[in-house]
């Protein structure tokens, strides 16, 4: 009986696919272990969004081979799809499509010295359905879409994931119903670009899916990242009146400088972004609004950075996930002139992180007079249960009873908020 240890890096979509991989292998008779020293198969479900992510994958493979020279290594995910696989010391390499059929390929680990199964990702036109029947997550993600039709100048992910492909409403609802039958109370809708869900399904839109989810038994749900120009009036009005949507937005902004946004090939302006942030605040009760910001994009001078910095300072954002621009081969920005020096990118990122900490502190202060529904998750090593509110405020609570997976109205004036 072979034991496998799996490590999934990166986004929620990758994490969900990692659970599917595990379930497929367990159903085939393999044993999953959380102790890598017990495993004779190491699966790394990789991320390639930055150069650092690729390097993390290469390091983990090298480290695992060093610790156990006899271990069989399976590389899959975005790095497998985009990197020079001939230079990777893995026994089995599967592309992003093949990994969801790992049960069909796993035996080649023991038949051949090295096997590679990677299809041209742009040849894949249809979403491949994989239902997850069991999860140990209190708030599991439901993958509704894969790929991206945008070609942002910095982003390698379309080359790893292909063009946008949507799961059907029927299969998404089936997955949600399986979760609710297993007493799941909250789900997160995830994908590579969920705002493009439905475009390949006879012109459907994300709001059409949400109408159907509203009729399921799920108590509440969250949305993954959205572009500001994808939140049209119909979608916005639906979310305002929804009984189950958590007022938690994550906006894929990347910059708040119009020059930089244009160079990134984004299809909105700083004004569009700030207008949407204010609109959300006016229509929701203390919503959480997070955003991604890339610092040090090619030709981003000091004034461009200050434009983004000032806009963030004056915004009502609750949190900013900031990170330095990473050159990715195959993207148009890789060859752009006026590349920003690494130490400058790091300095700018540090400044925005400090601002983000201040914004989040203000957000928590606004919540001090709130009474919000909190879903309690796992008990930590310190014995405290972590809980998360509908608007993404975290608390920790000591309880002699097992309150995991229960929702309780909590008076935030009596709690430490995180």
Coordinates of C-alpha atoms in Angstrom, one line a residue:
X1 CA 0.0 0.0 0.0
X2 CA 1.6 3.2 -1.1
X3 CA 1.4 6.3 1.0
X4 CA 1.4 9.8 -0.5
X5 CA 2.0 13.2 0.9
X6 CA 0.6 16.2 -1.1
X7 CA 1.6 19.8 -1.0
X8 CA -0.6 22.3 -2.8
X9 CA 0.8 25.8 -3.3
X10 CA -0.9 29.1 -4.3
X11 CA -4.5 30.0 -4.8
X12 CA -7.8 28.5 -3.5
X13 CA -8.4 26.9 -6.9
X14 CA -5.2 24.9 -6.5
X15 CA -6.0 24.0 -2.9
X16 CA -9.4 22.7 -4.0
X17 CA -7.8 20.7 -6.8
X18 CA -5.4 19.3 -4.3
X19 CA -8.3 17.9 -2.3
X20 CA -9.7 16.3 -5.5
X21 CA -6.3 14.7 -6.3
X22 CA -6.2 13.2 -2.8
X23 CA -9.8 11.9 -3.1
X24 CA -9.0 10.3 -6.4
X25 CA -5.9 8.5 -5.1
X26 CA -7.6 7.4 -1.8
X27 CA -10.4 5.9 -3.9
X28 CA -7.8 4.0 -5.9
X29 CA -6.4 2.4 -2.7
X30 CA -3.5 4.8 -1.9
X31 CA -3.1 6.1 1.7
X32 CA -2.8 9.8 2.4
X33 CA -0.4 10.8 5.1
X34 CA 0.3 14.2 6.7
X35 CA 3.7 13.0 7.7
X36 CA 6.0 13.3 4.7
X37 CA 8.6 11.0 6.3
X38 CA 6.1 8.2 6.0
X39 CA 5.4 8.8 2.3
X40 CA 6.8 6.9 -0.6
X41 CA 5.1 9.3 -3.0
X42 CA 5.4 13.1 -2.8
X43 CA 3.0 15.2 -4.9
X44 CA 3.6 18.9 -5.4
X45 CA 0.6 20.7 -6.9
X46 CA 2.6 23.8 -7.9
X47 CA 1.9 27.5 -8.4
X48 CA 3.6 29.7 -11.0
X49 CA 2.2 33.1 -10.4
X50 CA 5.6 34.5 -9.5
X51 CA 9.2 33.5 -10.0
X52 CA 9.3 32.9 -6.2
X53 CA 6.5 30.4 -6.5
X54 CA 8.4 28.4 -9.2
X55 CA 11.5 28.5 -7.1
X56 CA 9.6 27.2 -4.1
X57 CA 8.5 24.2 -6.1
X58 CA 12.1 23.5 -7.3
X59 CA 13.4 23.8 -3.7
X60 CA 10.7 21.4 -2.3
X61 CA 11.5 18.8 -4.9
X62 CA 15.2 19.0 -4.3
X63 CA 14.7 18.9 -0.5
X64 CA 12.4 15.9 -0.7
X65 CA 14.8 14.0 -2.9
X66 CA 17.6 14.8 -0.5
X67 CA 15.7 13.6 2.5
X68 CA 14.5 10.4 0.8
X69 CA 16.3 9.5 -2.4
X70 CA 13.9 6.6 -3.0
X71 CA 10.8 8.7 -2.9
X72 CA 8.7 9.1 -6.1
X73 CA 8.0 12.7 -6.9
X74 CA 4.9 13.8 -8.9
X75 CA 4.9 17.4 -10.2
X76 CA 1.7 18.9 -11.3
X77 CA 0.0 22.3 -11.4
X78 CA 1.0 25.6 -13.1
X79 CA 4.8 25.1 -12.9
X80 CA 4.5 21.7 -14.6
X81 CA 2.5 23.4 -17.4
X82 CA 4.9 26.4 -18.0
X83 CA 8.4 25.5 -16.9
X84 CA 11.2 23.6 -18.6
X85 CA 10.2 20.2 -17.4
X86 CA 13.4 18.5 -18.7
X87 CA 15.3 20.2 -16.0
X88 CA 13.0 19.1 -13.2
X89 CA 13.9 16.0 -11.2
X90 CA 10.4 14.5 -11.0
X91 CA 9.3 11.0 -11.8
X92 CA 5.9 11.9 -13.1
X93 CA 4.9 15.3 -14.5
X94 CA 1.2 16.1 -15.1
X95 CA -0.3 19.2 -16.7
X96 CA -3.1 21.1 -15.2
X97 CA -5.7 19.1 -17.1
X98 CA -4.1 15.7 -16.5
X99 CA -3.8 16.2 -12.7
X100 CA -7.5 15.9 -12.3
X101 CA -7.1 12.4 -13.8
X102 CA -4.1 11.5 -11.7
X103 CA -5.7 8.1 -11.0
X104 CA -5.2 7.2 -14.7
X105 CA -1.5 8.1 -14.7
X106 CA -0.2 7.2 -11.2
X107 CA 0.8 3.6 -12.1
X108 CA 3.4 4.9 -14.6
X109 CA 5.4 6.0 -11.5
X110 CA 6.3 2.3 -10.9
X111 CA 6.6 1.3 -14.6
X112 CA 8.9 4.0 -16.1
X113 CA 11.9 6.0 -14.9
X114 CA 10.2 9.3 -15.9
X115 CA 6.8 10.0 -17.4
X116 CA 5.4 13.3 -18.8
X117 CA 1.8 13.9 -19.7
X118 CA 1.1 17.5 -20.6
X119 CA -1.5 18.6 -23.2
X120 CA -1.5 22.0 -24.9
X121 CA -3.7 23.8 -22.5
X122 CA -5.2 26.0 -25.2
X123 CA -6.6 22.9 -26.9
X124 CA -8.9 22.2 -24.0
X125 CA -12.2 23.8 -24.8
X126 CA -14.5 22.3 -22.2
X127 CA -14.5 22.4 -18.4
X128 CA -13.6 19.1 -16.8
X129 CA -16.1 18.2 -14.0
X130 CA -14.7 16.7 -10.8
X131 CA -17.0 16.5 -7.8
X132 CA -15.4 16.5 -4.3
X133 CA -17.4 14.1 -2.1
X134 CA -15.6 14.7 1.2
X135 CA -13.8 17.6 2.7
X136 CA -12.3 18.4 6.1
X137 CA -12.7 22.1 5.5
X138 CA -15.3 24.1 7.5
X139 CA -15.5 26.6 4.6
X140 CA -14.6 24.6 1.4
X141 CA -14.1 26.3 -1.9
X142 CA -16.3 25.3 -4.8
X143 CA -14.4 25.6 -8.2
X144 CA -16.8 27.1 -10.8
X145 CA -14.4 28.0 -13.6
X146 CA -10.9 27.6 -14.9
X147 CA -8.7 29.6 -17.2
X148 CA -8.7 33.3 -18.3
X149 CA -9.5 35.1 -21.5
X150 CA -7.7 38.3 -20.5
X151 CA -4.1 38.8 -21.5
X152 CA -2.8 41.1 -18.8
X153 CA 0.8 42.0 -19.8
X154 CA 2.4 40.6 -16.6
X155 CA 0.4 37.4 -16.1
X156 CA 1.6 33.9 -17.0
X157 CA -1.5 32.1 -15.7
X158 CA -3.4 31.9 -19.0
X159 CA -0.5 30.0 -20.4
X160 CA -0.8 27.6 -17.4
X161 CA -4.6 27.4 -17.3
X162 CA -5.8 28.1 -20.9
X163 CA -8.8 30.0 -21.9
X164 CA -11.9 30.5 -19.6
X165 CA -14.0 27.4 -19.2
X166 CA -17.1 27.3 -17.0
X167 CA -18.6 24.5 -15.0
X168 CA -22.4 24.1 -15.5
X169 CA -24.9 25.4 -13.0
X170 CA -26.2 21.8 -12.5
X171 CA -22.8 20.4 -11.5
X172 CA -22.0 23.4 -9.3
X173 CA -25.4 23.0 -7.5
X174 CA -24.7 19.3 -7.1
X175 CA -21.3 20.0 -5.5
X176 CA -22.9 22.5 -3.1
X177 CA -25.7 20.1 -2.2
X178 CA -23.1 17.4 -1.4
X179 CA -21.4 19.9 0.9
X180 CA -24.6 20.9 2.7
X181 CA -25.6 17.3 3.2
X182 CA -22.2 17.0 5.0
X183 CA -23.3 19.9 7.2
X184 CA -21.1 22.6 5.5
X185 CA -22.5 26.0 6.2
X186 CA -20.3 28.3 4.1
X187 CA -18.7 27.9 0.7
X188 CA -16.3 30.1 -1.3
X189 CA -16.8 30.3 -5.1
X190 CA -13.4 30.1 -6.7
X191 CA -11.8 29.9 -10.1
X192 CA -9.0 31.5 -12.1
X193 CA -11.3 34.3 -13.2
X194 CA -14.8 33.8 -11.8
X195 CA -16.1 37.1 -13.3
X196 CA -15.8 35.3 -16.7
X197 CA -18.0 32.4 -15.5
X198 CA -20.8 31.7 -18.0
X199 CA -19.5 33.5 -21.0
X200 CA -19.0 30.1 -22.8
X201 CA -22.3 28.8 -21.6
X202 CA -24.7 30.4 -24.1
X203 CA -24.1 33.9 -22.7
X204 CA -24.9 33.3 -19.1
X205 CA -23.4 35.6 -16.4
X206 CA -22.2 35.1 -12.8
X207 CA -25.5 36.5 -11.4
X208 CA -27.4 33.7 -13.1
X209 CA -25.4 31.2 -11.1
X210 CA -25.9 33.1 -7.9
X211 CA -29.7 33.1 -8.3
X212 CA -29.6 29.3 -8.3
X213 CA -27.2 29.1 -5.3
X214 CA -29.6 31.4 -3.4
X215 CA -32.2 28.5 -3.6
X216 CA -29.9 25.9 -2.1
X217 CA -29.6 25.0 1.6
X218 CA -26.2 26.6 2.0
X219 CA -26.3 29.2 4.8
X220 CA -23.8 31.6 3.2
X221 CA -21.2 32.0 0.5
X222 CA -18.3 34.2 -0.5
X223 CA -17.0 35.2 -3.9
X224 CA -13.4 35.0 -5.1
X225 CA -11.6 37.9 -6.8
X226 CA -13.6 40.1 -9.1
X227 CA -12.6 42.9 -11.5
X228 CA -14.3 46.2 -10.7
X229 CA -15.7 46.4 -14.3
X230 CA -17.3 43.0 -13.9
X231 CA -19.6 44.1 -11.1
X232 CA -22.4 45.5 -13.2
X233 CA -25.7 46.9 -11.9
X234 CA -27.5 43.6 -12.1
X235 CA -24.9 41.8 -10.1
X236 CA -24.4 44.6 -7.6
X237 CA -28.2 44.9 -7.0
X238 CA -28.4 41.1 -6.5
X239 CA -25.6 41.1 -3.9
X240 CA -27.1 44.0 -2.0
X241 CA -30.4 42.1 -1.6
X242 CA -28.9 38.6 -1.2
X243 CA -29.8 36.7 2.0
X244 CA -26.7 34.5 1.8
X245 CA -23.9 36.6 0.3
X246 CA -21.2 37.6 2.8
X247 CA -20.3 41.3 2.5
X248 CA -16.7 40.4 1.7
X249 CA -15.2 41.7 -1.6
X250 CA -11.8 41.0 -3.0
X251 CA -11.0 43.3 -5.9
X252 CA -8.3 42.4 -8.4
X253 CA -7.0 46.0 -8.8
X254 CA -3.2 45.5 -9.3
X255 CA -2.6 49.3 -9.4
X256 CA -4.4 52.6 -8.8
X257 CA -2.3 54.5 -11.4
X258 CA -4.0 54.9 -14.8
X259 CA -0.7 54.8 -16.7
X260 CA 0.3 51.6 -15.0
X261 CA -3.1 50.1 -15.5
X262 CA -2.9 50.8 -19.2
X263 CA 0.6 49.2 -19.4
X264 CA -0.8 46.2 -17.5
X265 CA -3.6 45.9 -20.1
X266 CA -6.3 46.2 -17.5
X267 CA -9.7 47.4 -18.7
X268 CA -10.6 49.9 -16.0
X269 CA -9.3 53.1 -14.5
X270 CA -8.4 54.4 -11.0
X271 CA -11.7 56.3 -11.0
X272 CA -13.7 53.1 -11.8
X273 CA -12.0 51.3 -8.9
X274 CA -12.4 54.1 -6.3
X275 CA -16.0 54.6 -7.4
X276 CA -16.8 50.9 -6.9
X277 CA -15.1 50.9 -3.4
X278 CA -17.3 53.8 -2.3
X279 CA -20.4 52.3 -3.8
X280 CA -19.8 49.1 -1.9
X281 CA -19.4 51.0 1.3
X282 CA -22.6 53.0 0.8
X283 CA -24.7 49.8 0.2
X284 CA -23.3 47.3 2.7
X285 CA -23.0 47.3 6.4
X286 CA -19.3 47.5 7.2
X287 CA -18.1 45.4 4.3
X288 CA -14.6 43.9 4.1
X289 CA -12.9 45.1 0.9
X290 CA -9.6 43.6 0.0
X291 CA -7.4 44.3 -3.0
X292 CA -4.3 43.0 -4.8
X293 CA -1.7 45.6 -5.7
X294 CA 1.5 44.9 -7.7
X295 CA 4.4 47.3 -7.0
X296 CA 7.3 48.1 -9.3
X297 CA 5.7 47.3 -12.6
X298 CA 7.9 48.3 -15.6
X299 CA 8.0 52.0 -16.1
X300 CA 6.4 52.7 -12.8
X301 CA 8.3 55.8 -11.6
X302 CA 8.1 57.5 -8.2
X303 CA 5.2 59.7 -9.2
X304 CA 3.2 56.7 -10.5
X305 CA 3.8 54.8 -7.2
X306 CA 2.8 57.9 -5.2
X307 CA -0.4 58.1 -7.2
X308 CA -1.3 54.5 -6.2
X309 CA -0.1 55.1 -2.6
X310 CA -2.3 58.2 -2.2
X311 CA -5.3 56.5 -3.7
X312 CA -5.0 53.6 -1.3
X313 CA -4.5 55.9 1.7
X314 CA -7.7 57.8 0.8
X315 CA -9.7 54.7 -0.1
X316 CA -12.0 52.7 2.1
X317 CA -10.1 49.5 1.5
X318 CA -9.9 47.1 4.5
X319 CA -6.8 45.3 3.4
X320 CA -4.2 45.3 0.6
X321 CA -2.3 42.3 -0.5
X322 CA 0.7 43.9 -2.0
X323 CA 3.7 42.2 -3.7
X324 CA 6.6 43.2 -6.0
X325 CA 6.2 42.7 -9.8
X326 CA 7.8 39.4 -11.0
X327 CA 9.1 39.0 -14.5
X328 CA 7.5 36.0 -16.2
X329 CA 8.8 34.6 -19.5
X330 CA 6.2 34.5 -22.2
X331 CA 4.4 37.6 -21.0
X332 CA 4.6 40.9 -22.9
X333 CA 5.8 42.8 -19.8
X334 CA 8.9 40.6 -19.7
X335 CA 10.5 42.6 -22.5
X336 CA 9.2 46.0 -21.4
X337 CA 11.8 48.8 -21.0
X338 CA 12.5 50.6 -17.7
X339 CA 12.3 47.6 -15.4
X340 CA 12.3 48.7 -11.8
X341 CA 15.2 47.7 -9.6
X342 CA 14.5 44.9 -7.1
X343 CA 15.3 46.9 -4.0
X344 CA 12.9 49.7 -5.2
X345 CA 10.1 47.1 -5.7
X346 CA 10.7 45.8 -2.2
X347 CA 10.7 49.3 -0.6
X348 CA 7.4 50.2 -2.3
X349 CA 5.9 46.9 -1.3
X350 CA 6.9 47.5 2.3
X351 CA 5.3 51.0 2.3
X352 CA 2.0 49.6 1.1
X353 CA 2.1 46.8 3.6
X354 CA 2.4 49.4 6.4
X355 CA -0.6 51.3 4.9
X356 CA -2.6 48.0 4.7
X357 CA -1.9 47.4 8.4
X358 CA -3.3 50.8 9.2
X359 CA -6.4 50.4 7.0
X360 CA -7.1 47.0 8.6
X361 CA -6.8 48.5 12.0
X362 CA -9.4 51.2 11.1
X363 CA -11.7 48.5 9.6
X364 CA -11.6 46.6 12.9
X365 CA -12.4 49.8 14.9
X366 CA -15.5 50.3 12.7
X367 CA -16.6 46.8 13.7
X368 CA -16.4 47.4 17.5
X369 CA -20.1 48.4 17.7
X370 CA -21.2 45.5 15.5
X371 CA -23.1 42.2 16.3
X372 CA -22.2 39.8 13.5
X373 CA -22.8 36.1 12.7
X374 CA -19.5 34.2 13.3
X375 CA -18.8 30.8 11.9
X376 CA -16.4 28.9 14.2
X377 CA -13.8 26.8 12.6
X378 CA -11.1 24.5 13.9
X379 CA -9.6 24.5 17.4
X380 CA -5.9 25.6 17.4
X381 CA -3.0 24.2 19.3
X382 CA -3.6 26.9 21.9
X383 CA -7.0 25.4 22.6
X384 CA -8.9 28.4 21.1
X385 CA -11.5 28.1 18.3
X386 CA -11.0 30.5 15.5
X387 CA -14.1 32.2 14.1
X388 CA -14.8 34.3 11.1
X389 CA -17.7 36.7 10.6
X390 CA -19.7 37.3 7.5
X391 CA -17.6 40.4 6.8
X392 CA -14.3 38.6 7.4
X393 CA -13.5 39.7 11.0
X394 CA -11.6 37.0 12.9
X395 CA -12.0 36.2 16.6
X396 CA -10.7 33.5 18.9
X397 CA -12.7 31.9 21.6
X398 CA -12.1 29.4 24.4
X399 CA -14.9 26.8 24.8
X400 CA -15.2 23.5 26.7
X401 CA -17.7 22.4 24.1
X402 CA -16.9 21.6 20.5
X403 CA -18.3 24.7 18.7
X404 CA -16.6 23.8 15.4
X405 CA -18.9 24.5 12.4
X406 CA -21.5 26.5 14.5
X407 CA -22.7 30.0 13.7
X408 CA -23.3 32.4 16.6
X409 CA -24.2 36.1 16.8
X410 CA -21.3 37.7 18.5
X411 CA -21.1 41.1 20.1
X412 CA -17.8 42.5 18.8
X413 CA -17.6 45.1 21.6
X414 CA -16.7 42.3 24.0
X415 CA -14.1 40.6 21.7
X416 CA -10.6 41.1 20.5
X417 CA -10.9 41.5 16.7
X418 CA -8.3 40.3 14.1

